[in-house]
CSV table of C-alpha atoms and ligand atoms in Angstrom, one decimal:
chain,number,residue,atom,x,y,z
L,1,MET,CA,-21.4,-8.7,-12.1
L,2,LYS,CA,-21.0,-9.2,-7.9
L,3,ILE,CA,-17.1,-8.9,-7.3
L,4,LEU,CA,-14.9,-10.6,-4.8
L,5,HIS,CA,-11.6,-8.4,-3.5
L,6,ILE,CA,-9.6,-10.5,-1.5
L,7,GLY,CA,-5.9,-9.0,-0.3
L,8,ALA,CA,-4.0,-9.2,3.4
L,9,GLU,CA,-4.6,-6.1,4.6
L,10,CYS,CA,-7.2,-3.6,3.9
L,11,TYR,CA,-8.1,-0.4,6.3
L,12,PRO,CA,-9.9,0.2,8.9
L,13,MET,CA,-9.7,-3.4,9.5
L,14,ALA,CA,-5.7,-3.7,9.2
L,15,LYS,CA,-3.5,-2.0,7.9
L,16,VAL,CA,0.4,-2.5,7.1
L,17,GLY,CA,1.0,0.6,3.7
L,18,GLY,CA,-0.7,1.5,1.1
L,19,LEU,CA,-2.3,-1.9,-0.2
L,20,GLY,CA,-4.4,-1.4,2.9
L,21,ASP,CA,-5.3,1.9,2.1
L,22,VAL,CA,-6.2,0.4,-1.2
L,23,VAL,CA,-8.3,-2.5,-0.7
L,24,GLY,CA,-10.6,-0.2,2.1
L,25,ALA,CA,-11.0,2.4,-1.2
L,26,LEU,CA,-11.3,0.8,-3.5
L,27,PRO,CA,-14.5,-1.8,-3.0
L,28,LYS,CA,-16.2,1.3,-1.9
L,29,TYR,CA,-16.0,3.4,-5.1
L,30,GLN,CA,-16.9,0.9,-6.9
L,31,VAL,CA,-19.9,0.2,-4.9
L,32,SER,CA,-21.0,3.6,-4.9
L,33,MET,CA,-20.5,3.5,-8.7
L,34,GLY,CA,-23.2,0.5,-8.7
L,35,VAL,CA,-21.3,-2.2,-9.2
L,36,PRO,CA,-21.9,-4.7,-6.1
L,37,CYS,CA,-18.3,-5.2,-4.2
L,38,ALA,CA,-16.8,-7.8,-1.0
L,39,VAL,CA,-13.6,-7.6,0.8
L,40,LEU,CA,-12.6,-11.2,2.5
L,41,LEU,CA,-8.8,-11.0,4.4
L,42,PRO,CA,-8.1,-13.5,7.0
L,43,MET,CA,-9.2,-12.4,10.7
L,44,HIS,CA,-6.2,-10.0,11.8
L,45,ARG,CA,-6.5,-9.5,15.6
L,46,THR,CA,-7.1,-6.2,15.1
L,47,PHE,CA,-8.4,-2.9,17.2
L,48,PHE,CA,-10.9,-2.7,14.9
L,49,LEU,CA,-11.8,-6.5,14.7
L,50,GLN,CA,-12.4,-5.8,18.8
L,51,GLN,CA,-14.8,-2.8,18.1
L,52,HIS,CA,-16.9,-4.1,15.7
L,53,GLN,CA,-20.1,-6.9,15.7
L,54,TRP,CA,-19.8,-10.0,13.5
L,55,ASP,CA,-22.3,-12.6,12.3
L,56,VAL,CA,-21.0,-16.0,11.4
L,57,VAL,CA,-21.7,-16.7,8.0
L,58,HIS,CA,-19.9,-20.4,7.2
L,59,LYS,CA,-17.9,-23.1,9.4
L,60,GLY,CA,-16.2,-25.5,6.9
L,61,LYS,CA,-13.0,-27.8,7.2
L,62,ILE,CA,-9.3,-28.1,4.9
L,63,CYS,CA,-6.7,-30.6,5.0
L,64,ILE,CA,-3.0,-29.2,4.5
L,65,GLY,CA,-0.7,-31.7,4.4
L,66,ASN,CA,-1.3,-33.6,6.9
L,67,ALA,CA,-2.9,-30.7,9.1
L,68,ASP,CA,-7.2,-31.0,9.5
L,69,LEU,CA,-8.1,-27.5,10.3
L,70,ASP,CA,-11.3,-25.6,10.4
L,71,PHE,CA,-12.2,-21.8,9.8
L,72,THR,CA,-14.7,-19.9,10.0
L,73,VAL,CA,-16.2,-16.7,7.8
L,74,ILE,CA,-17.4,-13.8,9.6
L,75,LYS,CA,-19.4,-11.1,8.5
L,76,LYS,CA,-19.1,-7.2,9.7
L,77,SER,CA,-22.4,-6.3,10.6
L,78,GLY,CA,-23.9,-3.3,9.2
L,79,ASN,CA,-22.5,-1.3,6.6
L,80,SER,CA,-20.2,1.5,8.1
L,81,VAL,CA,-16.7,0.5,5.7
L,82,GLY,CA,-18.6,1.1,2.3
L,83,PHE,CA,-18.6,-2.6,1.5
L,84,ASP,CA,-19.7,-5.9,2.9
L,85,LEU,CA,-16.7,-7.4,4.8
L,86,TYR,CA,-15.9,-11.1,5.2
L,87,CYS,CA,-13.2,-12.5,7.6
L,88,LEU,CA,-11.9,-15.5,7.6
L,89,ASP,CA,-10.4,-17.0,10.8
L,90,ILE,CA,-8.4,-20.3,10.7
L,91,PHE,CA,-7.9,-21.4,14.5
L,92,GLY,CA,-4.2,-20.6,15.9
L,93,LEU,CA,-3.5,-19.4,12.3
L,94,LEU,CA,-4.7,-16.5,11.4
L,95,ASP,CA,-6.1,-14.9,14.3
L,96,ARG,CA,-2.8,-13.3,15.4
L,97,GLU,CA,-2.3,-9.2,16.1
L,98,LYS,CA,0.2,-9.0,13.1
L,99,VAL,CA,-0.5,-8.9,9.6
L,100,TYR,CA,3.2,-10.4,8.4
L,101,GLY,CA,6.1,-11.1,9.6
L,102,TYR,CA,5.6,-14.9,11.2
L,103,ASP,CA,8.0,-17.8,10.3
L,104,ASP,CA,5.0,-19.6,8.6
L,105,ASP,CA,3.8,-17.2,7.0
L,106,TYR,CA,3.9,-19.1,4.0
L,107,PHE,CA,1.6,-21.6,6.2
L,108,ARG,CA,-0.8,-19.2,7.2
L,109,PHE,CA,-1.4,-17.8,3.9
L,110,LEU,CA,-1.7,-20.7,1.9
L,111,ALA,CA,-4.0,-22.2,4.1
L,112,PHE,CA,-6.1,-18.7,3.8
L,113,GLN,CA,-6.0,-18.9,0.3
L,114,VAL,CA,-7.3,-22.6,0.5
L,115,ALA,CA,-9.8,-22.0,3.1
L,116,ALA,CA,-11.4,-18.6,0.7
L,117,LEU,CA,-11.7,-21.1,-2.1
L,118,HIS,CA,-13.8,-24.0,-0.3
L,119,TRP,CA,-15.7,-20.8,0.9
L,120,ILE,CA,-16.6,-19.3,-2.4
L,121,ALA,CA,-17.6,-22.7,-3.7
L,122,SER,CA,-19.8,-23.3,-0.8
L,123,LEU,CA,-21.8,-20.1,-2.1
L,124,GLU,CA,-25.0,-20.1,-4.1
L,125,GLN,CA,-24.4,-17.2,-5.4
L,126,PRO,CA,-20.5,-16.6,-5.9
L,127,PRO,CA,-19.0,-13.6,-7.8
L,128,ASP,CA,-18.2,-13.3,-11.2
L,129,LEU,CA,-14.8,-11.8,-10.5
L,130,LEU,CA,-12.1,-12.4,-8.3
L,131,HIS,CA,-10.0,-9.3,-7.9
L,132,LEU,CA,-6.7,-10.6,-6.0
L,133,HIS,CA,-4.3,-8.5,-4.2
L,134,ASP,CA,-0.9,-9.8,-3.7
L,135,HIS,CA,0.9,-12.5,-3.4
L,136,HIS,CA,-0.8,-13.6,-0.5
L,137,THR,CA,-3.7,-14.7,-2.9
L,138,GLY,CA,-1.2,-15.5,-5.8
L,139,LEU,CA,-2.0,-19.4,-6.2
L,140,MET,CA,-5.4,-18.8,-6.4
L,141,PRO,CA,-5.4,-18.6,-10.0
L,142,PHE,CA,-4.0,-21.9,-10.2
L,143,MET,CA,-6.0,-23.3,-8.0
L,144,ILE,CA,-8.7,-21.9,-9.7
L,145,LYS,CA,-8.0,-23.5,-13.1
L,146,TYR,CA,-6.0,-26.5,-11.6
L,147,CYS,CA,-7.3,-28.1,-8.2
L,148,PHE,CA,-9.8,-31.1,-8.6
L,149,ALA,CA,-11.6,-29.7,-5.2
L,150,PHE,CA,-12.2,-26.4,-7.1
L,151,SER,CA,-13.1,-27.2,-10.4
L,152,GLN,CA,-16.7,-25.8,-10.0
L,153,LEU,CA,-15.2,-22.1,-9.8
L,154,LYS,CA,-13.4,-22.5,-13.4
L,155,ASN,CA,-16.1,-19.9,-14.7
L,156,ILE,CA,-15.2,-17.4,-12.4
L,157,SER,CA,-12.1,-15.1,-13.4
L,158,THR,CA,-9.6,-13.3,-11.8
L,159,LEU,CA,-7.5,-10.0,-11.6
L,160,PHE,CA,-4.4,-9.6,-10.0
L,161,THR,CA,-3.2,-6.5,-9.1
L,162,ILE,CA,0.5,-6.0,-7.9
L,163,HIS,CA,1.1,-3.5,-5.2
L,164,ASN,CA,4.6,-4.4,-5.0
L,165,ALA,CA,6.6,-7.2,-6.8
L,166,SER,CA,9.7,-6.8,-4.6
L,167,TYR,CA,7.3,-9.3,-2.0
L,168,GLN,CA,7.1,-12.7,-3.9
L,169,GLY,CA,6.1,-15.8,-1.7
L,170,ILE,CA,8.7,-17.8,-2.7
L,171,MET,CA,8.2,-21.2,-1.0
L,172,ASP,CA,10.5,-24.7,-1.5
L,173,GLU,CA,9.1,-26.8,-4.2
L,174,GLU,CA,7.8,-29.7,-2.6
L,175,PHE,CA,5.4,-27.3,-0.7
L,176,ARG,CA,3.3,-28.1,-3.4
L,177,ASN,CA,2.1,-30.8,-2.0
L,178,LEU,CA,0.0,-28.8,0.9
L,179,LEU,CA,-2.3,-27.4,-2.4
L,180,PRO,CA,-5.4,-29.4,-2.9
L,181,ALA,CA,-4.7,-32.5,-5.9
L,182,PHE,CA,-3.9,-31.4,-9.3
L,183,ASP,CA,-2.7,-32.7,-12.0
L,184,ASP,CA,0.9,-33.0,-11.7
L,185,TRP,CA,2.0,-31.5,-15.3
L,186,LYS,CA,0.8,-29.0,-14.3
L,187,THR,CA,3.6,-27.8,-12.1
L,188,GLY,CA,5.3,-25.3,-13.8
L,189,MET,CA,2.7,-22.8,-13.4
L,190,LEU,CA,3.6,-22.8,-9.8
L,191,LEU,CA,7.4,-22.4,-10.2
L,192,TRP,CA,9.9,-20.0,-11.3
L,193,ASN,CA,13.7,-20.8,-11.0
L,194,ASN,CA,12.4,-24.1,-10.1
L,195,GLN,CA,11.1,-23.0,-6.4
L,196,ILE,CA,7.1,-22.0,-6.1
L,197,ASN,CA,7.0,-18.1,-6.1
L,198,SER,CA,3.0,-17.3,-5.9
L,199,LEU,CA,3.7,-13.8,-7.7
L,200,ALA,CA,5.2,-15.4,-10.7
L,201,CYS,CA,2.2,-18.3,-10.8
L,202,ALA,CA,-0.6,-15.5,-10.6
L,203,ILE,CA,0.8,-13.4,-13.8
L,204,LYS,CA,1.5,-16.5,-15.7
L,205,CYS,CA,-2.5,-18.6,-14.3
L,206,ALA,CA,-4.4,-15.1,-13.5
L,207,ASP,CA,-6.9,-13.8,-16.7
L,208,SER,CA,-5.5,-10.0,-15.9
L,209,VAL,CA,-2.1,-8.6,-14.4
L,210,THR,CA,-2.3,-4.9,-12.8
L,211,THR,CA,-0.1,-3.1,-11.1
L,212,VAL,CA,-0.8,0.2,-8.8
L,213,SER,CA,1.3,2.6,-11.6
L,214,PRO,CA,1.8,2.7,-15.6
L,215,GLY,CA,5.9,3.4,-14.8
L,216,TYR,CA,5.9,1.1,-12.1
L,217,LEU,CA,4.6,-1.8,-15.2
L,218,SER,CA,7.2,-0.2,-17.7
L,219,GLU,CA,10.1,-0.5,-15.0
L,220,LEU,CA,9.3,-4.1,-13.6
L,221,TYR,CA,9.8,-5.2,-17.7
L,222,ASN,CA,13.9,-4.3,-16.8
L,223,ASN,CA,13.9,-5.3,-13.4
L,224,SER,CA,11.7,-7.5,-11.2
L,225,PHE,CA,13.8,-9.1,-9.4
L,226,GLY,CA,13.6,-12.0,-11.5
L,227,LEU,CA,10.6,-12.1,-13.6
L,228,GLU,CA,11.6,-10.0,-16.1
L,229,GLN,CA,11.0,-12.5,-18.8
L,230,LEU,CA,7.6,-13.3,-17.2
L,231,PHE,CA,7.0,-9.6,-17.4
L,232,HIS,CA,7.8,-10.2,-21.4
L,233,GLN,CA,6.2,-13.2,-22.0
L,234,GLU,CA,2.8,-11.9,-20.1
L,235,HIS,CA,3.0,-8.4,-21.2
L,236,GLN,CA,-0.3,-8.7,-23.1
L,237,LYS,CA,-2.4,-9.2,-20.4
L,238,CYS,CA,-0.5,-6.6,-18.3
L,239,LYS,CA,-2.1,-3.2,-17.9
L,240,GLY,CA,-1.2,-0.1,-15.2
L,241,ILE,CA,-4.0,1.2,-13.3
L,242,LEU,CA,-2.6,4.1,-11.0
L,243,ASN,CA,-3.8,4.1,-7.3
L,244,GLY,CA,-6.6,7.2,-6.3
L,245,ILE,CA,-7.1,8.4,-2.9
L,246,ASP,CA,-10.1,8.2,-0.9
L,247,ASP,CA,-11.6,11.3,-0.3
L,248,GLU,CA,-13.3,10.7,2.6
L,249,VAL,CA,-10.2,10.0,4.4
L,250,TRP,CA,-7.9,12.4,3.3
L,251,ASN,CA,-9.6,15.7,3.1
L,252,PRO,CA,-8.1,18.2,5.4
L,253,ALA,CA,-11.5,19.9,5.1
L,254,THR,CA,-12.9,17.4,7.3
L,255,ASP,CA,-10.5,15.2,8.6
L,256,ARG,CA,-11.0,14.6,12.1
L,257,MET,CA,-7.1,13.4,13.0
L,258,ILE,CA,-5.8,16.8,12.0
L,259,ALA,CA,-5.9,19.3,14.9
L,260,VAL,CA,-7.2,22.2,12.6
L,261,LYS,CA,-9.0,21.7,9.8
L,262,TYR,CA,-8.4,23.8,6.4
L,263,GLU,CA,-9.7,24.3,2.9
L,264,GLN,CA,-7.8,25.3,-0.4
L,265,GLU,CA,-8.2,28.8,0.2
L,266,ILE,CA,-6.9,29.2,3.7
L,267,VAL,CA,-4.4,26.4,2.9
L,268,ASP,CA,-0.9,28.4,4.6
L,269,TRP,CA,-3.4,29.4,7.3
L,270,GLY,CA,-4.2,26.0,8.3
L,271,LYS,CA,-0.8,24.5,7.4
L,272,TYR,CA,1.1,26.9,10.0
L,273,ALA,CA,-1.9,26.3,12.5
L,274,ASN,CA,-1.0,22.7,12.4
L,275,LYS,CA,2.7,22.9,12.0
L,276,MET,CA,2.6,25.5,15.1
L,277,HIS,CA,0.6,22.2,16.4
L,278,VAL,CA,3.6,19.5,16.3
L,279,CYS,CA,5.8,21.9,16.5
L,280,ASN,CA,5.1,22.8,20.4
L,281,THR,CA,4.5,19.2,20.8
L,282,PHE,CA,8.8,19.0,19.7
L,283,GLY,CA,10.0,22.5,20.8
L,284,PHE,CA,10.5,24.0,17.1
L,285,ASP,CA,10.7,26.9,15.9
L,286,ALA,CA,7.1,26.7,13.6
L,287,GLU,CA,8.8,29.6,11.0
L,288,LEU,CA,11.2,26.9,9.7
L,289,PRO,CA,10.1,24.8,7.1
L,290,LEU,CA,9.4,21.3,8.3
L,291,ILE,CA,9.9,18.3,6.2
L,292,VAL,CA,9.2,15.5,7.2
L,293,PHE,CA,8.9,11.4,5.9
L,294,ILE,CA,6.8,8.9,7.0
L,295,GLY,CA,7.0,5.5,5.6
L,296,ARG,CA,8.1,1.7,6.6
L,297,LEU,CA,11.9,2.0,7.0
L,298,VAL,CA,13.1,-0.4,4.4
L,299,TRP,CA,15.5,-0.7,2.1
L,300,GLU,CA,12.9,-0.1,-0.7
L,301,LYS,CA,11.7,3.1,0.4
L,302,ALA,CA,15.8,4.3,0.7
L,303,ALA,CA,15.3,4.9,4.4
L,304,ASP,CA,18.7,2.9,5.2
L,305,LEU,CA,20.5,6.7,3.7
L,306,LEU,CA,18.1,8.7,5.6
L,307,SER,CA,20.1,9.2,8.5
L,308,SER,CA,22.7,10.1,6.6
L,309,ALA,CA,21.4,12.1,4.5
L,310,ILE,CA,19.4,14.1,7.0
L,311,GLN,CA,22.8,14.5,8.8
L,312,ASP,CA,24.6,16.0,5.7
L,313,ALA,CA,21.4,18.4,5.0
L,314,PHE,CA,22.0,19.8,8.7
L,315,ARG,CA,25.8,19.8,8.1
L,316,LEU,CA,24.9,22.3,4.8
L,317,PHE,CA,21.7,23.9,6.2
L,318,PRO,CA,22.1,24.5,10.1
L,319,GLU,CA,18.7,25.0,11.4
L,320,LYS,CA,17.3,26.4,8.6
L,321,PHE,CA,15.1,23.4,9.1
L,322,ASN,CA,13.4,20.7,11.0
L,323,CYS,CA,12.9,17.2,10.2
L,324,ILE,CA,10.3,14.6,11.4
L,325,VAL,CA,10.4,10.8,10.7
L,326,LEU,CA,8.1,8.8,11.9
L,327,GLY,CA,8.2,5.3,10.9
L,328,ASN,CA,8.6,1.9,11.3
L,329,GLY,CA,11.2,-1.5,9.7
L,330,ASP,CA,14.4,-2.3,9.9
L,331,ALA,CA,15.9,-3.0,13.4
L,332,SER,CA,19.0,-0.6,12.4
L,333,ILE,CA,17.5,1.6,10.3
L,334,GLU,CA,15.3,2.3,14.0
L,335,GLN,CA,18.3,2.8,14.8
L,336,ASP,CA,20.5,5.2,12.8
L,337,LEU,CA,17.5,7.6,13.2
L,338,THR,CA,17.0,7.5,16.7
L,339,LEU,CA,21.0,8.0,17.4
L,340,ILE,CA,20.5,11.1,15.6
L,341,ASN,CA,17.8,12.9,18.3
L,342,ARG,CA,20.5,14.0,20.1
L,343,ASP,CA,22.3,15.5,17.5
L,344,TYR,CA,20.0,17.6,16.1
L,345,HIS,CA,18.1,18.6,19.7
L,346,GLY,CA,15.3,21.4,18.5
L,347,PHE,CA,15.2,20.6,15.2
L,348,TYR,CA,15.3,16.6,14.4
L,349,ARG,CA,12.6,14.5,15.9
L,350,SER,CA,12.1,10.2,15.3
L,351,GLN,CA,8.7,9.0,16.1
L,352,ILE,CA,9.8,5.2,15.5
L,353,LYS,CA,6.3,3.4,15.6
L,354,TYR,CA,3.0,3.2,13.3
L,355,ASP,CA,0.1,5.9,14.7
L,356,GLU,CA,-2.4,6.6,11.5
L,357,ALA,CA,-3.4,9.4,13.2
L,358,PHE,CA,0.0,10.8,13.3
L,359,SER,CA,0.5,10.6,10.3
L,360,HIS,CA,-2.7,12.4,8.7
L,361,GLN,CA,-1.2,14.8,11.3
L,362,LEU,CA,2.1,15.5,9.6
L,363,TYR,CA,0.7,15.5,6.0
L,364,ALA,CA,-1.2,18.4,7.7
L,365,SER,CA,1.5,19.9,8.6
L,366,ALA,CA,4.4,19.8,7.2
L,367,ASP,CA,5.4,22.2,4.2
L,368,PHE,CA,7.7,19.3,2.4
L,369,LEU,CA,7.3,15.3,2.2
L,370,LEU,CA,10.3,13.6,1.5
L,371,MET,CA,10.2,10.2,-0.5
L,372,PRO,CA,13.2,9.0,-2.1
L,373,SER,CA,12.3,5.9,-3.1
L,374,ARG,CA,14.0,2.7,-4.3
L,375,THR,CA,11.2,1.5,-5.8
L,376,GLU,CA,8.0,3.2,-5.7
L,377,PRO,CA,5.1,0.7,-7.4
L,378,CYS,CA,2.6,3.8,-7.3
L,379,GLY,CA,3.1,5.8,-3.5
L,380,LEU,CA,0.0,7.2,-1.6
L,381,ASN,CA,2.1,9.0,0.6
L,382,GLN,CA,3.1,11.8,-2.3
L,383,LEU,CA,-1.4,11.7,-3.1
L,384,TYR,CA,-1.5,12.3,0.7
L,385,ALA,CA,0.3,15.2,0.7
L,386,MET,CA,-0.4,16.8,-2.5
L,387,ARG,CA,-4.2,17.2,-0.8
L,388,TYR,CA,-2.9,18.3,2.6
L,389,GLY,CA,-1.0,21.4,0.4
L,390,THR,CA,2.3,19.4,1.2
L,391,ILE,CA,4.9,19.6,-1.6
L,392,PRO,CA,6.8,16.4,-2.3
L,393,ILE,CA,11.0,15.9,-2.8
L,394,VAL,CA,11.0,12.5,-4.3
L,395,ARG,CA,13.1,10.6,-6.7
L,396,SER,CA,11.6,10.8,-10.2
L,397,ILE,CA,10.7,6.8,-10.1
L,398,GLY,CA,7.8,4.4,-10.6
L,399,GLY,CA,4.8,5.7,-9.1
L,400,LEU,CA,6.4,9.1,-8.3
L,401,LYS,CA,7.5,9.2,-12.0
L,402,ASP,CA,3.5,9.1,-12.8
L,403,THR,CA,2.8,12.1,-10.0
L,404,VAL,CA,5.0,14.3,-9.1
L,405,VAL,CA,5.9,17.3,-11.9
L,406,ASP,CA,9.9,19.2,-10.6
L,407,ILE,CA,8.6,23.2,-9.9
L,408,SER,CA,11.3,23.6,-12.7
L,409,ALA,CA,8.7,22.7,-15.4
L,410,LYS,CA,5.9,24.5,-16.1
L,411,ASN,CA,3.0,24.0,-13.6
L,412,GLY,CA,5.2,21.7,-11.8
L,413,PHE,CA,5.0,21.8,-7.9
L,414,GLY,CA,7.8,19.0,-6.3
L,415,ILE,CA,11.2,18.8,-5.7
L,416,CYS,CA,12.7,15.7,-8.2
L,417,PHE,CA,15.5,14.2,-8.6
L,418,GLU,CA,16.8,11.3,-10.6
L,419,GLN,CA,20.2,9.8,-8.9
L,420,LEU,CA,19.7,8.3,-5.4
L,421,SER,CA,22.6,9.2,-3.2
L,422,ILE,CA,22.7,10.8,-0.1
L,423,GLN,CA,24.3,14.5,-1.7
L,424,GLU,CA,20.3,13.6,-4.1
L,425,ILE,CA,18.8,13.6,-1.2
L,426,ALA,CA,20.4,16.5,0.4
L,427,ASN,CA,20.5,18.6,-2.3
L,428,GLY,CA,16.3,18.0,-2.2
L,429,VAL,CA,16.2,19.6,1.1
L,430,GLY,CA,18.2,22.3,0.0
L,431,ARG,CA,15.7,23.2,-2.6
L,432,ALA,CA,13.3,23.2,-0.6
L,433,ILE,CA,14.6,25.3,2.1
L,434,GLU,CA,15.4,28.2,-1.5
L,435,LEU,CA,11.9,27.8,-1.8
L,436,TYR,CA,10.2,28.0,1.7
L,437,GLY,CA,11.6,31.1,1.4
L,438,ASN,CA,9.3,32.3,-1.4
L,439,ASN,CA,6.0,32.8,0.2
L,440,LYS,CA,3.8,33.4,-3.1
L,441,GLN,CA,5.1,30.5,-5.3
L,442,VAL,CA,4.5,28.2,-2.1
L,443,THR,CA,1.0,29.3,-2.1
L,444,GLN,CA,0.6,29.3,-5.3
L,445,ILE,CA,1.9,25.7,-5.5
L,446,ARG,CA,0.2,24.4,-2.5
L,447,LYS,CA,-3.5,26.2,-3.9
L,448,HIS,CA,-2.5,23.9,-7.5
L,449,MET,CA,-1.7,21.0,-6.1
L,450,MET,CA,-5.0,20.8,-3.8
L,451,ASN,CA,-7.3,20.8,-7.1
L,452,ILE,CA,-5.0,18.2,-8.7
L,453,ASN,CA,-8.1,15.1,-9.2
L,454,HIS,CA,-6.4,12.2,-7.5
L,455,SER,CA,-10.0,10.2,-6.5
L,456,TRP,CA,-10.1,7.1,-7.0
L,457,GLN,CA,-13.2,7.5,-9.7
L,458,LYS,CA,-11.4,7.3,-12.8
L,459,SER,CA,-9.1,3.9,-11.9
L,460,ALA,CA,-12.3,2.9,-10.4
L,461,ASN,CA,-13.5,2.9,-14.0
L,462,GLU,CA,-10.4,1.4,-15.5
L,463,TYR,CA,-11.0,-1.7,-13.5
L,464,ILE,CA,-14.6,-1.8,-13.9
L,465,ASP,CA,-14.0,-1.7,-17.3
L,466,ILE,CA,-11.7,-5.2,-17.0
L,467,TYR,CA,-13.8,-7.2,-14.9
L,468,ARG,CA,-16.5,-6.4,-17.7
L,469,SER,CA,-14.6,-7.9,-20.4
L,470,LEU,CA,-12.8,-10.4,-18.3
L,471,ILE,CA,-16.6,-12.0,-17.4
L,472,SER,CA,-18.4,-10.9,-21.6
L,473,SER,CA,-15.5,-13.6,-22.5
L,474,SER,CA,-15.6,-16.0,-19.6
J,1,ADP,P1,4.0,1.2,0.5
J,1,ADP,O1,2.8,1.2,0.2
J,1,ADP,O2,5.1,0.8,-0.3
J,1,ADP,O3,4.1,1.0,2.5
J,1,ADP,P2,3.0,3.7,0.5
J,1,ADP,O4,3.1,5.4,0.3
J,1,ADP,O5,2.0,3.3,-0.9
J,1,ADP,O6,3.9,2.8,0.2
J,1,ADP,O7,2.0,3.6,1.3
J,1,ADP,C1,2.2,3.3,3.2
J,1,ADP,C2,0.8,4.0,3.5
J,1,ADP,O8,1.0,3.8,4.7
J,1,ADP,C3,0.1,5.3,3.8
J,1,ADP,O9,-1.4,6.2,3.6
J,1,ADP,C4,1.1,6.2,4.8
J,1,ADP,O10,0.2,7.1,5.3
J,1,ADP,C5,0.9,4.7,5.7
J,1,ADP,N1,2.2,4.7,6.7
J,1,ADP,C6,3.3,4.0,6.8
J,1,ADP,N2,4.1,4.0,7.6
J,1,ADP,C7,3.6,5.1,8.8
J,1,ADP,C8,3.3,4.6,10.1
J,1,ADP,N3,4.8,4.7,10.6
J,1,ADP,N4,2.4,5.6,10.9
J,1,ADP,C9,1.5,6.1,9.8
J,1,ADP,N5,1.3,5.2,8.7
J,1,ADP,C10,2.6,5.1,8.1
């Protein structure tokens, strides 16, 4: 059984959010469990790319519409990431600094998918199954099934994982002419609401579909940004599998990105030492609870409410807590969060950037992690926070509902709220401040959370079970 994961991100080569974490960790765990896995992603011009040795393994040509494009597949030398890592470059299209955010993204990812299949078709021993991640790979199951150029790939099974259904890869119907030739009467498989919809196409054409938490899948049946009916139609092949965390990367006892390493037995001391480090940098009083937000500053994360909610909380609980926001995203949200720096000097600081090392330092330093998400397919932040003994304050939605139990319940360890509003977020902060006053309970909760097993082991096995059943029935 040979598996090829394909996605737009893969940590440590390229990461924007949780997708990168998953594609960088799941194959590593599967390899360690005896399942040969490799990963293919576009060749983004990242620091990692420049810092490592690569060998050219394939050169080919594709034609997209009127454009003749040369592509190259490179493979990372050595095995430092725990699996074979391949990158595909198309000159002028994929070799760029950012993973997403270009006007021609639709064309870039379409060309990537076509070139990837050409490469796979050229392999002497092609994979038995493609594990495809998010809409950037969503047209591949269709092409394998219906494009004449790829008829030899028909026996390869496909599993499509939805990390985020709000990004669907939508294009005008006329872009179908950019795909390699296929029977016209199959066009309907590409479309949803008269447009090419890569996510919908994958749900229709992949052999199996998973979401990154069971809770998120049940929500998608009622609210999936227009795909509700399709999810109902295809429910038999859909399954929710909760993401895990990569213990090699996210472990306070070994994490080289944090100031002071610590284990469960000395969690209070370890967290305080790390908090001192951060508070000294920002001129905060380390005796106050430190509440952090880490994430993309976008609507889905309810980051648009953050600035008002933080101001509300400071009005209700003045000088009772410190707060740091680490993130980037929508310009107006970035601006709102920056503007309030001067009003709460000494208690609040926004860090508008993407900074992997600082995020680790914050998980280790913070007493609480705030995650008021509007939608949350799984959420890794709360799992990382728990691993570092940081208490999550979350809105109970999607994967957050699956993984965080409110302190009012038996063995509860988080602060949860149902409705999303500025007041609810501020109330959550209030409950956190109150909890922080109870040292004994905080210590118990920290130790309990650090003990919860969120390793990839279990989920990696669930995927392997699906691989086996698809491969044996193909
Ligand atoms: P999503 O994939 O929707 O962005 P997740 O919670 O699944 O959300 O994963 C987010 C990942 O991205 C986590 O690893 C988090 O630490 C990281 N992250 C998000 N924003 C930043 C940032 N500004 N700097 C560093 N890491 C970040």
